[in-house]
mmCIF file of C-alpha atoms and ligand atoms in Angstrom:
data_model
loop_
_atom_site.group_PDB
_atom_site.id
_atom_site.type_symbol
_atom_site.label_atom_id
_atom_site.label_comp_id
_atom_site.label_asym_id
_atom_site.label_seq_id
_atom_site.Cartn_x
_atom_site.Cartn_y
_atom_site.Cartn_z
ATOM 1 C CA UNK A 1 109.217 41.403 64.676
ATOM 2 C CA UNK A 2 109.504 37.646 64.243
ATOM 3 C CA UNK A 3 107.005 35.030 63.379
ATOM 4 C CA UNK A 4 106.517 32.047 65.595
ATOM 5 C CA UNK A 5 105.006 30.041 62.809
ATOM 6 C CA UNK A 6 105.512 29.524 59.150
ATOM 7 C CA UNK A 7 103.532 27.673 56.587
ATOM 8 C CA UNK A 8 105.331 25.533 54.040
ATOM 9 C CA UNK A 9 103.481 25.039 50.850
ATOM 10 C CA UNK A 10 104.262 22.157 48.568
ATOM 11 C CA UNK A 11 102.710 21.944 45.163
ATOM 12 C CA UNK A 12 102.028 18.894 43.202
ATOM 13 C CA UNK A 13 100.435 18.477 39.835
ATOM 14 C CA UNK A 14 99.970 14.769 40.302
ATOM 15 C CA UNK A 15 96.515 13.492 39.619
ATOM 16 C CA UNK A 16 94.177 14.144 42.501
ATOM 17 C CA UNK A 17 92.234 10.995 43.159
ATOM 18 C CA UNK A 18 88.742 11.891 44.095
ATOM 19 C CA UNK A 19 86.611 9.024 45.210
ATOM 20 C CA UNK A 20 84.447 8.169 48.157
ATOM 21 C CA UNK A 21 82.072 10.485 49.972
ATOM 22 C CA UNK A 22 82.432 13.533 52.148
ATOM 23 C CA UNK A 23 79.114 13.966 53.930
ATOM 24 C CA UNK A 24 76.367 13.819 51.290
ATOM 25 C CA UNK A 25 78.819 14.731 48.526
ATOM 26 C CA UNK A 26 79.533 11.766 46.260
ATOM 27 C CA UNK A 27 82.875 12.550 44.636
ATOM 28 C CA UNK A 28 82.178 10.134 41.767
ATOM 29 C CA UNK A 29 79.286 12.211 40.414
ATOM 30 C CA UNK A 30 79.961 14.056 37.122
ATOM 31 C CA UNK A 31 81.213 16.552 36.148
ATOM 32 C CA UNK A 32 84.600 15.712 37.641
ATOM 33 C CA UNK A 33 85.096 19.221 38.978
ATOM 34 C CA UNK A 34 85.243 18.245 42.650
ATOM 35 C CA UNK A 35 87.723 20.076 44.840
ATOM 36 C CA UNK A 36 88.470 18.682 48.270
ATOM 37 C CA UNK A 37 90.345 19.743 51.367
ATOM 38 C CA UNK A 38 91.568 17.326 54.024
ATOM 39 C CA UNK A 39 92.973 19.057 57.067
ATOM 40 C CA UNK A 40 94.173 18.340 60.577
ATOM 41 C CA UNK A 41 94.763 20.943 63.269
ATOM 42 C CA UNK A 42 91.660 23.010 62.563
ATOM 43 C CA UNK A 43 90.506 24.671 65.782
ATOM 44 C CA UNK A 44 87.243 26.045 64.509
ATOM 45 C CA UNK A 45 85.493 26.636 61.223
ATOM 46 C CA UNK A 46 82.508 28.446 59.842
ATOM 47 C CA UNK A 47 80.692 28.590 56.516
ATOM 48 C CA UNK A 48 78.561 31.075 54.628
ATOM 49 C CA UNK A 49 76.926 31.486 51.255
ATOM 50 C CA UNK A 50 75.495 28.002 50.890
ATOM 51 C CA UNK A 51 74.147 25.387 53.296
ATOM 52 C CA UNK A 52 76.434 22.400 53.837
ATOM 53 C CA UNK A 53 73.633 19.832 53.863
ATOM 54 C CA UNK A 54 73.225 19.615 50.081
ATOM 55 C CA UNK A 55 75.083 17.454 47.568
ATOM 56 C CA UNK A 56 77.552 19.988 46.144
ATOM 57 C CA UNK A 57 79.127 21.543 49.254
ATOM 58 C CA UNK A 58 79.843 19.310 52.229
ATOM 59 C CA UNK A 59 81.878 19.303 55.407
ATOM 60 C CA UNK A 60 82.798 16.429 57.666
ATOM 61 C CA UNK A 61 84.582 16.844 60.972
ATOM 62 C CA UNK A 62 86.083 13.895 62.787
ATOM 63 C CA UNK A 63 87.485 13.843 66.283
ATOM 64 C CA UNK A 64 90.393 11.449 66.339
ATOM 65 C CA UNK A 65 91.851 9.736 69.356
ATOM 66 C CA UNK A 66 94.868 12.013 69.590
ATOM 67 C CA UNK A 67 92.544 15.036 69.799
ATOM 68 C CA UNK A 68 93.383 16.255 66.337
ATOM 69 C CA UNK A 69 90.420 17.756 64.610
ATOM 70 C CA UNK A 70 90.263 16.369 61.145
ATOM 71 C CA UNK A 71 88.173 18.320 58.699
ATOM 72 C CA UNK A 72 87.173 17.392 55.154
ATOM 73 C CA UNK A 73 85.484 19.776 52.752
ATOM 74 C CA UNK A 74 84.109 19.068 49.277
ATOM 75 C CA UNK A 75 83.051 21.569 46.619
ATOM 76 C CA UNK A 76 81.409 20.570 43.339
ATOM 77 C CA UNK A 77 82.735 23.475 41.304
ATOM 78 C CA UNK A 78 80.861 25.162 38.494
ATOM 79 C CA UNK A 79 83.445 25.716 35.747
ATOM 80 C CA UNK A 80 80.811 26.461 33.135
ATOM 81 C CA UNK A 81 82.052 25.043 29.846
ATOM 82 C CA UNK A 82 85.719 25.589 30.699
ATOM 83 C CA UNK A 83 88.221 22.914 31.621
ATOM 84 C CA UNK A 84 90.951 23.459 34.175
ATOM 85 C CA UNK A 85 93.411 21.060 35.666
ATOM 86 C CA UNK A 86 93.539 20.655 39.421
ATOM 87 C CA UNK A 87 96.511 21.822 41.419
ATOM 88 C CA UNK A 88 97.306 20.177 44.707
ATOM 89 C CA UNK A 89 98.463 22.278 47.655
ATOM 90 C CA UNK A 90 99.955 20.685 50.752
ATOM 91 C CA UNK A 91 100.970 22.732 53.740
ATOM 92 C CA UNK A 92 102.380 22.164 57.194
ATOM 93 C CA UNK A 93 103.252 24.599 59.989
ATOM 94 C CA UNK A 94 106.633 24.785 61.688
ATOM 95 C CA UNK A 95 107.940 26.970 64.492
ATOM 96 C CA UNK A 96 110.892 28.899 63.224
ATOM 97 C CA UNK A 97 111.683 32.589 63.374
ATOM 98 C CA UNK A 98 111.435 34.526 60.177
ATOM 99 C CA UNK A 99 110.390 37.954 59.086
ATOM 100 C CA UNK A 100 106.954 38.554 57.776
ATOM 101 C CA UNK A 101 106.044 36.701 54.591
ATOM 102 C CA UNK A 102 103.215 38.447 52.924
ATOM 103 C CA UNK A 103 102.685 37.169 49.392
ATOM 104 C CA UNK A 104 99.270 38.790 49.065
ATOM 105 C CA UNK A 105 98.060 42.058 47.586
ATOM 106 C CA UNK A 106 97.031 43.537 50.944
ATOM 107 C CA UNK A 107 100.034 45.162 52.599
ATOM 108 C CA UNK A 108 98.529 45.863 56.052
ATOM 109 C CA UNK A 109 101.389 45.372 58.533
ATOM 110 C CA UNK A 110 99.134 43.153 60.698
ATOM 111 C CA UNK A 111 99.314 40.544 57.920
ATOM 112 C CA UNK A 112 102.396 38.556 58.973
ATOM 113 C CA UNK A 113 101.894 35.595 56.667
ATOM 114 C CA UNK A 114 99.885 35.403 53.497
ATOM 115 C CA UNK A 115 99.762 32.933 50.633
ATOM 116 C CA UNK A 116 97.066 33.360 47.980
ATOM 117 C CA UNK A 117 95.632 30.905 45.476
ATOM 118 C CA UNK A 118 93.230 33.570 44.339
ATOM 119 C CA UNK A 119 93.891 35.134 40.951
ATOM 120 C CA UNK A 120 91.181 37.765 41.276
ATOM 121 C CA UNK A 121 93.119 40.377 43.260
ATOM 122 C CA UNK A 122 90.045 42.468 44.058
ATOM 123 C CA UNK A 123 88.434 39.440 45.638
ATOM 124 C CA UNK A 124 91.705 38.455 47.331
ATOM 125 C CA UNK A 125 91.908 41.888 48.949
ATOM 126 C CA UNK A 126 88.272 41.734 50.122
ATOM 127 C CA UNK A 127 88.893 38.362 51.763
ATOM 128 C CA UNK A 128 91.946 39.670 53.629
ATOM 129 C CA UNK A 129 90.105 42.809 54.756
ATOM 130 C CA UNK A 130 87.425 40.567 56.276
ATOM 131 C CA UNK A 131 90.076 38.383 57.956
ATOM 132 C CA UNK A 132 91.666 41.468 59.526
ATOM 133 C CA UNK A 133 88.384 42.412 61.192
ATOM 134 C CA UNK A 134 88.023 39.447 63.531
ATOM 135 C CA UNK A 135 89.549 36.318 65.029
ATOM 136 C CA UNK A 136 86.099 34.683 64.913
ATOM 137 C CA UNK A 137 85.605 32.433 61.841
ATOM 138 C CA UNK A 138 81.816 32.937 61.943
ATOM 139 C CA UNK A 139 82.171 36.702 61.775
ATOM 140 C CA UNK A 140 84.705 36.496 58.939
ATOM 141 C CA UNK A 141 82.628 34.068 56.850
ATOM 142 C CA UNK A 142 79.541 36.303 57.122
ATOM 143 C CA UNK A 143 81.593 39.419 56.429
ATOM 144 C CA UNK A 144 83.082 37.905 53.253
ATOM 145 C CA UNK A 145 79.585 37.108 52.018
ATOM 146 C CA UNK A 146 78.371 40.606 52.826
ATOM 147 C CA UNK A 147 81.266 42.415 51.166
ATOM 148 C CA UNK A 148 81.698 40.213 48.080
ATOM 149 C CA UNK A 149 77.960 39.546 47.548
ATOM 150 C CA UNK A 150 79.015 36.360 45.726
ATOM 151 C CA UNK A 151 76.718 33.375 45.596
ATOM 152 C CA UNK A 152 79.677 31.066 46.359
ATOM 153 C CA UNK A 153 80.394 28.552 49.116
ATOM 154 C CA UNK A 154 82.635 30.153 51.755
ATOM 155 C CA UNK A 155 84.660 28.207 54.335
ATOM 156 C CA UNK A 156 86.793 29.862 57.008
ATOM 157 C CA UNK A 157 89.082 27.543 58.966
ATOM 158 C CA UNK A 158 91.040 28.667 62.004
ATOM 159 C CA UNK A 159 94.332 26.802 61.905
ATOM 160 C CA UNK A 160 96.351 25.711 64.948
ATOM 161 C CA UNK A 161 99.833 27.063 64.219
ATOM 162 C CA UNK A 162 101.195 25.618 67.478
ATOM 163 C CA UNK A 163 100.490 22.042 66.486
ATOM 164 C CA UNK A 164 103.288 20.410 64.478
ATOM 165 C CA UNK A 165 100.717 17.887 63.186
ATOM 166 C CA UNK A 166 98.733 20.564 61.403
ATOM 167 C CA UNK A 167 98.360 19.714 57.695
ATOM 168 C CA UNK A 168 96.180 21.075 54.979
ATOM 169 C CA UNK A 169 95.916 19.182 51.705
ATOM 170 C CA UNK A 170 93.687 20.917 49.204
ATOM 171 C CA UNK A 171 92.962 20.640 45.519
ATOM 172 C CA UNK A 172 92.289 23.940 43.776
ATOM 173 C CA UNK A 173 91.544 25.397 40.358
ATOM 174 C CA UNK A 174 93.637 28.425 39.466
ATOM 175 C CA UNK A 175 90.556 29.931 37.875
ATOM 176 C CA UNK A 176 89.538 33.437 38.999
ATOM 177 C CA UNK A 177 85.917 32.845 37.996
ATOM 178 C CA UNK A 178 85.376 29.814 40.225
ATOM 179 C CA UNK A 179 87.931 29.596 43.051
ATOM 180 C CA UNK A 180 89.740 31.768 45.598
ATOM 181 C CA UNK A 181 91.679 30.618 48.642
ATOM 182 C CA UNK A 182 93.911 32.599 50.949
ATOM 183 C CA UNK A 183 96.097 31.326 53.785
ATOM 184 C CA UNK A 184 96.509 34.326 56.056
ATOM 185 C CA UNK A 185 98.180 34.872 59.445
ATOM 186 C CA UNK A 186 97.325 38.004 61.382
ATOM 187 C CA UNK A 187 99.008 39.667 64.331
ATOM 188 C CA UNK A 188 96.421 42.029 65.811
ATOM 189 C CA UNK A 189 97.445 45.045 67.875
ATOM 190 C CA UNK A 190 95.831 43.355 70.888
ATOM 191 C CA UNK A 191 95.481 39.641 71.581
ATOM 192 C CA UNK A 192 96.907 36.516 70.031
ATOM 193 C CA UNK A 193 97.944 35.849 66.447
ATOM 194 C CA UNK A 194 95.486 33.906 64.346
ATOM 195 C CA UNK A 195 95.874 31.917 61.150
ATOM 196 C CA UNK A 196 93.088 31.224 58.670
ATOM 197 C CA UNK A 197 92.689 29.074 55.609
ATOM 198 C CA UNK A 198 89.836 30.763 53.753
ATOM 199 C CA UNK A 199 88.245 29.154 50.688
ATOM 200 C CA UNK A 200 85.605 30.429 48.292
ATOM 201 C CA UNK A 201 84.248 28.309 45.474
ATOM 202 C CA UNK A 202 81.542 28.785 42.892
ATOM 203 C CA UNK A 203 79.532 25.599 43.234
ATOM 204 C CA UNK A 204 76.919 23.919 41.062
ATOM 205 C CA UNK A 205 73.302 24.521 42.112
HETATM 206 C C1 NAG B 1 90.647 13.907 50.652
HETATM 207 O O1 NAG B 1 90.147 12.645 51.045
HETATM 208 C C2 NAG B 1 89.274 12.044 50.091
HETATM 209 C C3 NAG B 1 88.811 10.711 50.631
HETATM 210 O O2 NAG B 1 88.081 10.857 51.796
HETATM 211 C C4 NAG B 1 89.998 11.848 48.769
HETATM 212 O O3 NAG B 1 89.099 11.349 47.809
HETATM 213 C C5 NAG B 1 90.565 13.181 48.300
HETATM 214 O O4 NAG B 1 91.362 12.958 47.123
HETATM 215 C C6 NAG B 1 91.428 13.837 49.358
HETATM 216 N N1 NAG B 1 91.809 15.164 48.924
HETATM 217 C C7 NAG B 1 93.057 15.641 48.944
HETATM 218 C C8 NAG B 1 93.249 17.016 48.439
HETATM 219 O O5 NAG B 1 94.006 14.980 49.354
HETATM 220 C C1 NAG B 2 98.235 15.063 53.338
HETATM 221 O O1 NAG B 2 99.012 14.340 52.401
HETATM 222 C C2 NAG B 2 100.120 13.682 52.985
HETATM 223 C C3 NAG B 2 100.872 12.946 51.873
HETATM 224 O O2 NAG B 2 101.338 13.834 50.930
HETATM 225 C C4 NAG B 2 99.645 12.675 54.016
HETATM 226 O O3 NAG B 2 100.769 12.080 54.648
HETATM 227 C C5 NAG B 2 98.794 13.372 55.070
HETATM 228 O O4 NAG B 2 98.264 12.420 55.954
HETATM 229 C C6 NAG B 2 97.663 14.122 54.398
HETATM 230 N N1 NAG B 2 96.952 14.890 55.414
HETATM 231 C C7 NAG B 2 95.637 14.851 55.541
HETATM 232 C C8 NAG B 2 95.064 15.697 56.621
HETATM 233 O O5 NAG B 2 94.911 14.166 54.831
HETATM 234 C C1 NAG B 3 81.381 28.829 26.687
HETATM 235 O O1 NAG B 3 80.248 29.561 27.116
HETATM 236 C C2 NAG B 3 80.309 30.929 26.781
HETATM 237 C C3 NAG B 3 79.118 31.652 27.407
HETATM 238 O O2 NAG B 3 78.107 30.771 27.793
HETATM 239 C C4 NAG B 3 80.348 31.084 25.249
HETATM 240 O O3 NAG B 3 80.436 32.441 24.915
HETATM 241 C C5 NAG B 3 81.562 30.339 24.729
HETATM 242 O O4 NAG B 3 81.568 30.375 23.309
HETATM 243 C C6 NAG B 3 81.553 28.889 25.182
HETATM 244 N N1 NAG B 3 82.798 28.262 24.777
HETATM 245 C C7 NAG B 3 82.870 27.018 24.325
HETATM 246 C C8 NAG B 3 84.245 26.505 23.986
HETATM 247 O O5 NAG B 3 81.887 26.319 24.162
HETATM 248 C C1 NAG B 4 100.365 49.572 50.451
HETATM 249 O O1 NAG B 4 100.050 49.568 49.063
HETATM 250 C C2 NAG B 4 99.503 50.788 48.628
HETATM 251 C C3 NAG B 4 99.045 50.632 47.189
HETATM 252 O O2 NAG B 4 99.587 49.506 46.568
HETATM 253 C C4 NAG B 4 100.539 51.900 48.779
HETATM 254 O O3 NAG B 4 99.986 53.132 48.358
HETATM 255 C C5 NAG B 4 100.921 52.003 50.254
HETATM 256 O O4 NAG B 4 101.957 52.949 50.404
HETATM 257 C C6 NAG B 4 101.412 50.652 50.764
HETATM 258 N N1 NAG B 4 101.607 50.741 52.209
HETATM 259 C C7 NAG B 4 102.658 50.208 52.826
HETATM 260 C C8 NAG B 4 102.693 50.351 54.300
HETATM 261 O O5 NAG B 4 103.557 49.630 52.217
HETATM 262 C C1 NAG B 5 86.737 39.795 40.877
HETATM 263 O O1 NAG B 5 86.118 39.999 42.128
HETATM 264 C C2 NAG B 5 85.339 41.180 42.192
HETATM 265 C C3 NAG B 5 84.884 41.319 43.622
HETATM 266 O O2 NAG B 5 84.223 40.203 44.118
HETATM 267 C C4 NAG B 5 84.199 41.072 41.201
HETATM 268 O O3 NAG B 5 83.421 42.247 41.252
HETATM 269 C C5 NAG B 5 84.764 40.855 39.803
HETATM 270 O O4 NAG B 5 83.708 40.643 38.894
HETATM 271 C C6 NAG B 5 85.682 39.647 39.805
HETATM 272 N N1 NAG B 5 86.349 39.515 38.505
HETATM 273 C C7 NAG B 5 86.339 38.383 37.809
HETATM 274 C C8 NAG B 5 87.105 38.384 36.525
HETATM 275 O O5 NAG B 5 85.734 37.381 38.167
#
C-alpha cells in the first residue's frame, strides 16, 4: 500500500513571537504561556471541552481570496508553577509515494501516517482511537472528551492533504501535563483517507 500524501515536519526552537489577538485572546496577557496554531488548508474543524468565546481559548477562521481556509487557534496554557520552553512545529503536505509512517503508539494498520507531540502515551492512544472511529471532526472532538474526561480545550482539524498550500505552524509545550497533539492520517476500510491535526491543551480558567 502506498500513501498519496506525506507530512513534513520541521522543528525550530527559535523564539516564537506571540503578539496581537486571535479572537478575544490577547496574546500579550501574562503569563506568557500562549500556544498558537496558524494553519491553511483546513477543511473543517470542531472543538470540545471548553467554549471558544472566552479569553483563554480562541479560534479565528478567515476565508481568503484563493479559497484557502486559514485557521488560527490560541490556547492560554496552564503550566502551574512549571516553566517550559516552546517548540515550534511547521508542517506541509506533499504528494509522494511512501510506505506507511506511523510514529505513534497505536499500531492499527488503518493508521497510515502518525506524528505525535504528546508525551503521555495513554492519552496519545486514546486520541488515536477516537480518530479511528470517524471522519467527522465533531464526532471525534466529542469522543475525545468523553473517553479522556479531561477538562482541557480540544481542537480537531481536518486537513486537506490534496492541497500543496496546506501548512500548519504550531507552537507546543512538550509537557505531558498540559499539552498533547497528534497529526494522524487514516485509511478506513471503506471511503476516503482523512488526515487530522488534533490538539489538546490544559488552559487557564
Ligand atoms: C500565529 O499568528 C500570530 C499573529 O496573528 C502570531 O502572534 C503567532 O506567533 C503565530 N504563531 C505561529 C506558531 O506561527
Ligand atoms: C508558516 O511559517 C512559514 C515560515 O516559516 C510561513 O511562510 C507561512 O506563511 C506560515 N503559514 C501560516 C499558515 O501562517
Ligand atoms: C510547584 O507546585 C507543586 C504543587 O502545587 C509543589 O509541590 C512544588 O513544590 C512547586 N514547585 C515549585 C518550584 O514551586
Ligand atoms: C500492536 O501492539 C501490540 C502491543 O504493543 C502488540 O501486541 C500487537 O501484536 C501489535 N499489532 C501489530 C499488528 O503489530
Ligand atoms: C496520561 O493520560 C491519562 C489518560 O488521559 C491520565 O489518566 C493520566 O493521568 C495522564 N498522566 C499524566 C502523567 O498526566
